XYZ file of C-alpha atoms in Angstrom:
452
model
C 168.515 177.608 -76.998
C 166.866 180.092 -75.101
C 163.756 178.499 -72.902
C 160.056 179.810 -74.565
C 158.671 182.202 -72.122
C 154.933 182.115 -71.579
C 152.529 184.688 -72.125
C 151.714 186.411 -70.185
C 148.197 186.579 -68.999
C 145.564 188.995 -68.140
C 142.797 189.081 -65.879
C 139.832 190.990 -64.691
C 140.497 191.912 -61.087
C 138.224 193.334 -58.262
C 140.104 195.701 -55.478
C 138.670 196.261 -52.350
C 139.098 199.543 -51.204
C 140.916 202.865 -52.313
C 143.288 203.764 -49.571
C 146.627 203.874 -49.918
C 146.878 200.257 -50.397
C 144.129 200.114 -52.921
C 145.298 202.947 -55.057
C 148.807 201.363 -55.518
C 147.469 197.454 -55.937
C 145.234 199.265 -58.911
C 148.010 200.785 -60.432
C 150.381 197.597 -60.085
C 147.541 195.467 -61.863
C 147.036 197.622 -64.403
C 150.549 197.914 -65.254
C 150.903 194.217 -65.165
C 148.226 194.297 -68.252
C 145.178 193.246 -65.897
C 141.421 195.035 -66.121
C 141.120 196.566 -62.551
C 137.919 197.746 -60.914
C 138.359 199.421 -57.390
C 135.457 199.362 -54.981
C 135.113 202.288 -52.542
C 132.369 202.990 -50.326
C 133.518 206.704 -49.539
C 133.110 209.635 -52.219
C 136.721 209.904 -52.456
C 140.135 207.945 -52.710
C 142.284 208.032 -49.348
C 140.566 205.495 -46.993
C 141.227 206.154 -43.063
C 143.184 209.623 -43.963
C 140.028 211.022 -44.755
C 139.464 213.035 -42.134
C 135.887 213.372 -40.333
C 134.635 215.498 -37.489
C 132.148 212.707 -37.621
C 131.950 209.660 -35.042
C 129.713 206.665 -34.770
C 126.950 206.875 -32.451
C 127.997 203.980 -30.274
C 131.021 205.393 -28.969
C 132.563 201.531 -28.126
C 131.817 201.186 -32.253
C 130.539 197.551 -30.547
C 126.760 197.754 -31.682
C 126.328 195.629 -35.064
C 123.761 197.691 -36.848
C 125.764 201.331 -35.985
C 126.495 203.159 -38.804
C 130.064 202.749 -39.493
C 132.690 205.871 -39.470
C 135.610 204.695 -41.918
C 138.211 207.552 -40.424
C 140.096 206.734 -37.294
C 142.036 209.893 -37.962
C 141.663 212.951 -34.960
C 142.200 216.520 -35.547
C 146.117 216.677 -34.444
C 147.196 214.173 -35.812
C 150.706 213.738 -37.572
C 152.592 210.901 -39.319
C 154.746 209.421 -36.652
C 157.421 208.573 -39.756
C 158.773 211.234 -41.723
C 157.497 211.710 -45.319
C 160.679 210.619 -47.049
C 160.819 206.802 -45.859
C 157.006 206.799 -45.766
C 156.018 207.422 -49.411
C 155.429 204.898 -52.258
C 158.879 204.503 -54.178
C 158.606 205.721 -57.462
C 156.177 208.515 -56.168
C 157.951 210.449 -53.606
C 156.429 212.518 -50.635
C 157.830 215.892 -51.172
C 156.891 219.025 -52.339
C 155.701 218.882 -55.875
C 156.459 221.974 -58.147
C 153.848 223.108 -59.991
C 151.265 223.253 -57.255
C 150.607 226.590 -56.247
C 151.234 226.027 -52.395
C 152.657 223.536 -50.163
C 150.259 222.478 -47.652
C 152.286 221.368 -44.983
C 156.110 221.207 -45.510
C 156.972 219.585 -42.271
C 158.843 216.167 -42.445
C 156.152 214.403 -39.848
C 152.886 216.604 -41.682
C 149.512 216.628 -40.622
C 146.964 213.881 -42.111
C 145.538 216.239 -44.816
C 148.977 216.234 -46.099
C 149.207 212.676 -46.282
C 145.436 212.411 -47.830
C 146.672 215.431 -50.626
C 149.644 213.241 -51.558
C 147.584 210.249 -52.153
C 145.086 211.978 -54.108
C 148.216 213.530 -56.348
C 149.101 209.672 -56.726
C 145.729 208.609 -58.011
C 145.906 211.600 -60.143
C 149.042 210.933 -61.624
C 148.116 207.624 -62.429
C 144.698 207.978 -63.465
C 143.367 205.750 -60.643
C 140.236 207.341 -60.550
C 138.530 206.231 -64.027
C 139.278 202.693 -62.441
C 137.293 203.421 -59.192
C 133.358 203.028 -58.322
C 132.767 205.653 -55.781
C 130.117 205.278 -53.149
C 129.883 201.498 -53.748
C 129.587 198.676 -50.864
C 130.790 195.249 -51.262
C 128.123 193.133 -50.115
C 129.539 189.181 -50.580
C 132.811 188.338 -51.638
C 132.849 184.402 -52.609
C 134.013 181.889 -54.821
C 131.995 182.026 -57.855
C 131.439 177.484 -57.947
C 132.343 175.114 -55.897
C 134.558 173.488 -58.316
C 137.382 175.836 -57.574
C 137.637 177.255 -60.994
C 138.917 179.912 -59.267
C 136.469 183.034 -60.209
C 134.789 184.808 -57.942
C 131.373 186.507 -57.347
C 131.235 190.028 -55.793
C 127.642 191.716 -54.846
C 127.996 195.442 -54.312
C 125.176 198.360 -54.004
C 125.808 201.850 -55.364
C 123.533 204.898 -54.963
C 122.207 204.552 -51.381
C 121.096 200.417 -51.933
C 119.543 201.215 -55.352
C 121.788 199.840 -57.838
C 122.521 195.880 -56.827
C 125.167 194.472 -58.804
C 125.999 190.580 -59.143
C 129.401 190.511 -61.085
C 132.208 187.659 -61.760
C 135.693 188.446 -61.561
C 138.773 186.630 -62.155
C 140.586 187.742 -59.219
C 139.821 189.749 -55.624
C 142.423 191.872 -53.778
C 141.652 193.245 -50.905
C 142.889 196.197 -49.570
C 140.063 197.539 -47.203
C 142.246 198.630 -43.938
C 142.083 197.581 -40.333
C 141.003 200.809 -38.433
C 137.881 200.766 -38.229
C 136.615 197.778 -35.978
C 138.064 198.134 -32.602
C 139.430 196.211 -30.275
C 138.564 196.825 -26.729
C 140.275 195.825 -23.114
C 138.826 193.653 -20.830
C 137.956 195.409 -17.105
C 137.001 193.971 -14.476
C 133.548 195.310 -13.226
C 132.930 197.490 -16.077
C 129.392 196.834 -16.666
C 128.701 198.586 -13.850
C 130.677 201.285 -13.576
C 128.635 204.831 -14.390
C 131.040 206.625 -16.231
C 131.307 207.051 -20.255
C 133.184 204.507 -22.515
C 134.841 205.228 -25.719
C 137.172 203.703 -27.871
C 139.974 206.144 -29.724
C 138.187 205.485 -33.008
C 135.770 208.256 -32.233
C 138.121 210.748 -30.983
C 138.923 213.578 -32.742
C 139.146 217.118 -30.635
C 140.005 217.509 -26.719
C 137.899 220.291 -26.025
C 134.920 217.711 -24.856
C 137.307 216.833 -22.297
C 137.724 220.066 -20.459
C 137.922 219.486 -16.804
C 137.340 215.915 -16.709
C 139.528 213.116 -15.618
C 140.541 210.854 -18.183
C 141.953 207.516 -18.058
C 143.238 205.911 -21.687
C 144.249 202.549 -21.975
C 147.031 201.077 -24.465
C 151.083 201.858 -24.941
C 151.252 202.690 -28.921
C 151.108 206.212 -30.691
C 147.451 206.873 -30.156
C 147.629 206.634 -26.839
C 150.554 208.434 -26.515
C 148.937 211.388 -28.808
C 145.346 212.048 -27.691
C 146.765 212.064 -23.613
C 149.331 214.846 -24.566
C 146.464 216.246 -26.516
C 143.641 215.837 -24.157
C 146.167 217.056 -20.816
C 145.982 220.374 -22.642
C 142.099 220.704 -21.431
C 141.469 218.001 -18.827
C 141.674 218.317 -14.961
C 143.693 214.872 -14.967
C 144.892 212.089 -17.776
C 145.911 208.594 -16.290
C 147.507 206.245 -19.549
C 147.363 202.747 -18.509
C 149.513 200.258 -20.348
C 149.693 196.821 -20.054
C 153.912 196.749 -20.975
C 154.225 198.954 -17.939
C 155.405 197.385 -14.465
C 152.983 196.578 -11.819
C 154.665 199.399 -9.424
C 154.403 202.056 -12.380
C 153.303 205.258 -11.568
C 155.403 208.232 -13.626
C 154.373 212.181 -14.150
C 154.955 213.052 -17.715
C 157.559 215.339 -17.649
C 156.705 218.829 -19.044
C 153.122 218.254 -17.649
C 151.176 218.907 -13.883
C 148.099 216.837 -15.014
C 149.524 213.694 -16.859
C 150.398 209.800 -15.797
C 151.692 206.598 -16.600
C 149.950 203.869 -14.661
C 149.985 199.711 -15.030
C 147.126 198.171 -16.556
C 143.732 198.536 -14.403
C 143.116 196.229 -11.818
C 139.364 196.846 -11.723
C 136.580 199.522 -11.906
C 133.875 200.512 -9.311
C 130.229 201.130 -9.105
C 131.134 204.241 -7.681
C 133.220 205.802 -10.400
C 136.662 205.081 -9.240
C 139.175 202.741 -11.124
C 141.577 200.823 -9.412
C 145.383 200.061 -10.849
C 147.747 197.477 -10.300
C 149.786 199.980 -8.826
C 147.229 200.012 -6.394
C 146.072 203.697 -7.316
C 142.752 204.473 -6.872
C 141.289 207.443 -9.069
C 137.687 208.645 -9.816
C 137.186 209.135 -13.165
C 134.571 210.637 -15.814
C 135.658 208.935 -18.387
C 137.635 205.791 -19.892
C 139.184 205.911 -23.928
C 140.119 202.533 -25.251
C 143.436 202.957 -27.496
C 143.904 200.055 -27.466
C 143.966 199.016 -31.556
C 141.933 197.350 -34.188
C 140.390 193.806 -35.530
C 140.846 192.576 -38.916
C 137.233 192.243 -40.420
C 136.525 191.470 -43.658
C 132.180 191.221 -43.488
C 131.706 190.452 -46.858
C 134.243 187.873 -47.256
C 132.906 184.194 -47.930
C 134.889 181.256 -47.551
C 133.463 178.610 -45.917
C 135.920 178.939 -42.946
C 139.225 178.631 -45.292
C 140.299 182.174 -44.462
C 139.653 183.335 -40.966
C 140.440 185.752 -38.290
C 141.222 183.808 -34.585
C 142.493 186.194 -32.133
C 143.542 188.684 -34.593
C 145.360 186.107 -36.758
C 144.047 186.243 -39.966
C 144.975 182.666 -41.531
C 146.129 180.785 -43.943
C 147.671 183.423 -45.318
C 151.077 182.407 -46.938
C 153.876 185.715 -46.811
C 150.916 187.557 -45.351
C 149.286 188.113 -48.919
C 147.853 184.500 -50.127
C 145.419 182.461 -48.674
C 146.658 178.934 -50.030
C 143.373 177.489 -50.655
C 141.891 180.436 -53.349
C 146.037 181.443 -54.367
C 146.501 183.209 -56.385
C 143.034 184.427 -56.977
C 142.317 185.915 -53.356
C 144.769 188.233 -52.003
C 145.179 190.459 -49.549
C 147.453 193.648 -49.282
C 148.200 195.709 -46.024
C 147.842 192.579 -43.419
C 151.886 193.205 -41.245
C 151.689 196.287 -39.184
C 154.721 198.282 -36.895
C 155.857 198.698 -40.909
C 156.016 201.359 -43.084
C 152.932 201.157 -45.115
C 153.025 202.639 -48.338
C 156.467 201.040 -50.129
C 155.681 197.804 -48.422
C 151.580 198.090 -49.829
C 153.313 198.905 -53.061
C 156.059 195.552 -53.263
C 152.930 193.229 -52.126
C 151.111 194.923 -54.856
C 153.685 193.904 -57.675
C 154.256 190.614 -56.397
C 150.318 189.582 -56.573
C 150.207 191.730 -60.056
C 153.095 189.634 -61.121
C 151.213 185.936 -60.007
C 148.267 186.778 -61.372
C 149.596 187.272 -64.988
C 151.717 183.951 -64.343
C 155.249 185.826 -64.751
C 156.032 184.907 -61.019
C 155.565 181.572 -60.098
C 154.084 180.538 -56.100
C 154.826 177.488 -54.570
C 152.722 174.700 -54.798
C 149.431 175.012 -52.300
C 151.092 172.360 -49.711
C 154.359 173.940 -49.686
C 153.071 177.279 -48.951
C 150.802 175.830 -46.279
C 154.074 174.033 -44.846
C 155.628 177.287 -44.449
C 152.478 178.892 -42.739
C 152.759 175.811 -40.282
C 156.421 176.378 -39.571
C 155.780 179.574 -39.175
C 152.806 179.266 -36.243
C 154.799 176.690 -34.399
C 157.745 179.156 -34.565
C 155.662 181.928 -33.031
C 154.333 179.624 -30.307
C 157.516 178.128 -29.216
C 158.575 181.880 -29.148
C 155.596 182.173 -26.725
C 154.137 185.233 -29.164
C 150.455 185.557 -28.781
C 148.573 184.481 -32.237
C 147.457 188.550 -32.120
C 151.381 189.337 -33.076
C 151.168 186.862 -36.055
C 151.290 190.195 -38.812
C 153.262 192.634 -36.559
C 156.815 193.160 -37.771
C 158.934 196.174 -36.732
C 162.553 195.495 -37.945
C 161.630 192.031 -39.225
C 159.554 194.251 -42.110
C 163.178 194.773 -44.354
C 164.005 191.166 -44.680
C 160.063 190.410 -46.014
C 160.219 193.645 -48.202
C 163.654 192.184 -49.490
C 162.257 188.883 -50.493
C 158.900 190.575 -52.146
C 161.643 192.543 -53.927
C 163.316 189.435 -54.843
C 160.464 187.786 -56.381
C 159.614 190.280 -58.466
C 162.870 191.778 -59.662
C 163.508 195.476 -58.160
C 165.415 196.647 -55.974
C 165.846 196.104 -51.935
C 164.594 198.796 -50.104
C 167.367 201.818 -50.051
C 169.489 201.604 -46.923
C 168.264 205.260 -46.101
C 164.636 204.320 -45.795
C 165.612 201.365 -43.000
C 167.729 203.670 -41.238
C 165.657 206.468 -41.179
C 162.840 203.991 -39.733
C 165.330 202.606 -37.056
C 166.320 205.854 -35.719
C 162.977 207.618 -35.686
C 161.963 204.678 -33.734
C 164.922 205.238 -31.195
C 164.232 209.437 -31.326
C 160.551 208.551 -30.660
C 161.236 206.506 -27.163
C 164.045 209.086 -26.222
C 162.262 212.449 -27.421
C 158.106 212.153 -27.258
C 157.470 215.622 -27.504
C 159.500 217.214 -30.039
C 160.938 214.327 -32.331
C 158.983 215.354 -34.978
C 160.182 218.729 -35.288
C 163.827 218.492 -33.996
C 166.257 215.585 -35.500
C 169.745 214.672 -36.479
C 169.471 212.664 -39.482
C 170.145 215.198 -42.339
C 172.359 213.156 -44.242
C 169.874 210.640 -44.505
C 167.517 213.400 -45.949
C 170.007 214.178 -48.492
C 170.315 210.556 -49.571
C 166.801 209.938 -49.961
C 166.280 213.238 -52.181
C 169.175 211.901 -54.563
C 167.211 208.791 -55.278
C 163.723 211.380 -55.210
C 165.663 212.705 -57.957
C 165.317 210.026 -60.830
C 161.316 210.537 -60.446
C 160.496 214.135 -59.140
């Protein structure tokens, strides 16, 4: 006799944020039969991909009373992944027939093209009807101390005139993590007279004309912005923590761009001393040092914390065991192909909430988290790298796919990600415009023909 299936349960779910994670979370939750309200503080969907030339009044973005700008996108930004592997799995990031003009048909398009893709996705799946725009979430907290699983959400809209206090069955946090900057610690900085800023507040190179600029960082933004600024600046120096202490390299193709190890200290006379012994008189130090996970609205009495950029405890980077499945997070892992991963995380959350997909017990989830933490510690991996994935993302995504009963990551997508990474390291100037993985592009388009 076939086992009787438990009925699918439908819940009232709040999604915080209408960026790439919140949009696909809303779609998957509704597909699973849940009723969904998406809270979005901006006027449109797209999250961090909404470009604005506004920057924050505090160039370091450390003043807690500042008016916050929610985008970190700079004018020249192009994706560092090809569009074929970037898109959601069943809504490929391709030129769509029926659109009058292709905005930016390049494989590594501009930020505006990514925003247009997300807007198309929202339109295709009628997601905007679930979104409350220009609505700020002030507080997300358990609705009672009895642990009923219900959540109270306080929000304001219409420039704080409309205040709501509502109860939801579950909350999915999709508020992104490119808003609250991390800063490097620099000995002597308090008495250094130059200008300090974070790349969150960088938009265009013109303000740096004829200046000497030091960028701190080793990731995509430091790489892009240093080249962008070098077109107008007098000199550009990039200080990277992972560069050897004697590094002093002029970037090929540039007469005014150098690579260094980290800053040793700065001085009151405006000079900067690097660990390689070089001293330079500098106008601006720009921190391209990434961001902190930040959930100012979330009140869990210490059950979920951010400690040295580790959000925890989280089972599989999604569920905090104390509140599972009624609180979850989409988009915590980094160094990943984000959109397809958001999609799988969202499918998993939606299926767990409806009772179709079981979760382990709280004890077993905690046990697995403790094992992960002790493994990272034994390997000497700092807490702040807990959510960094890289190559392990495919194993993780395939695990999610197996939970949801959907196909694993396509082999071409994985290969495209790895090939692009190798080309980026070997040809940082040209990898976006010259490539050799045409066979992978053909495989991708064969798959896309199912959906387009």
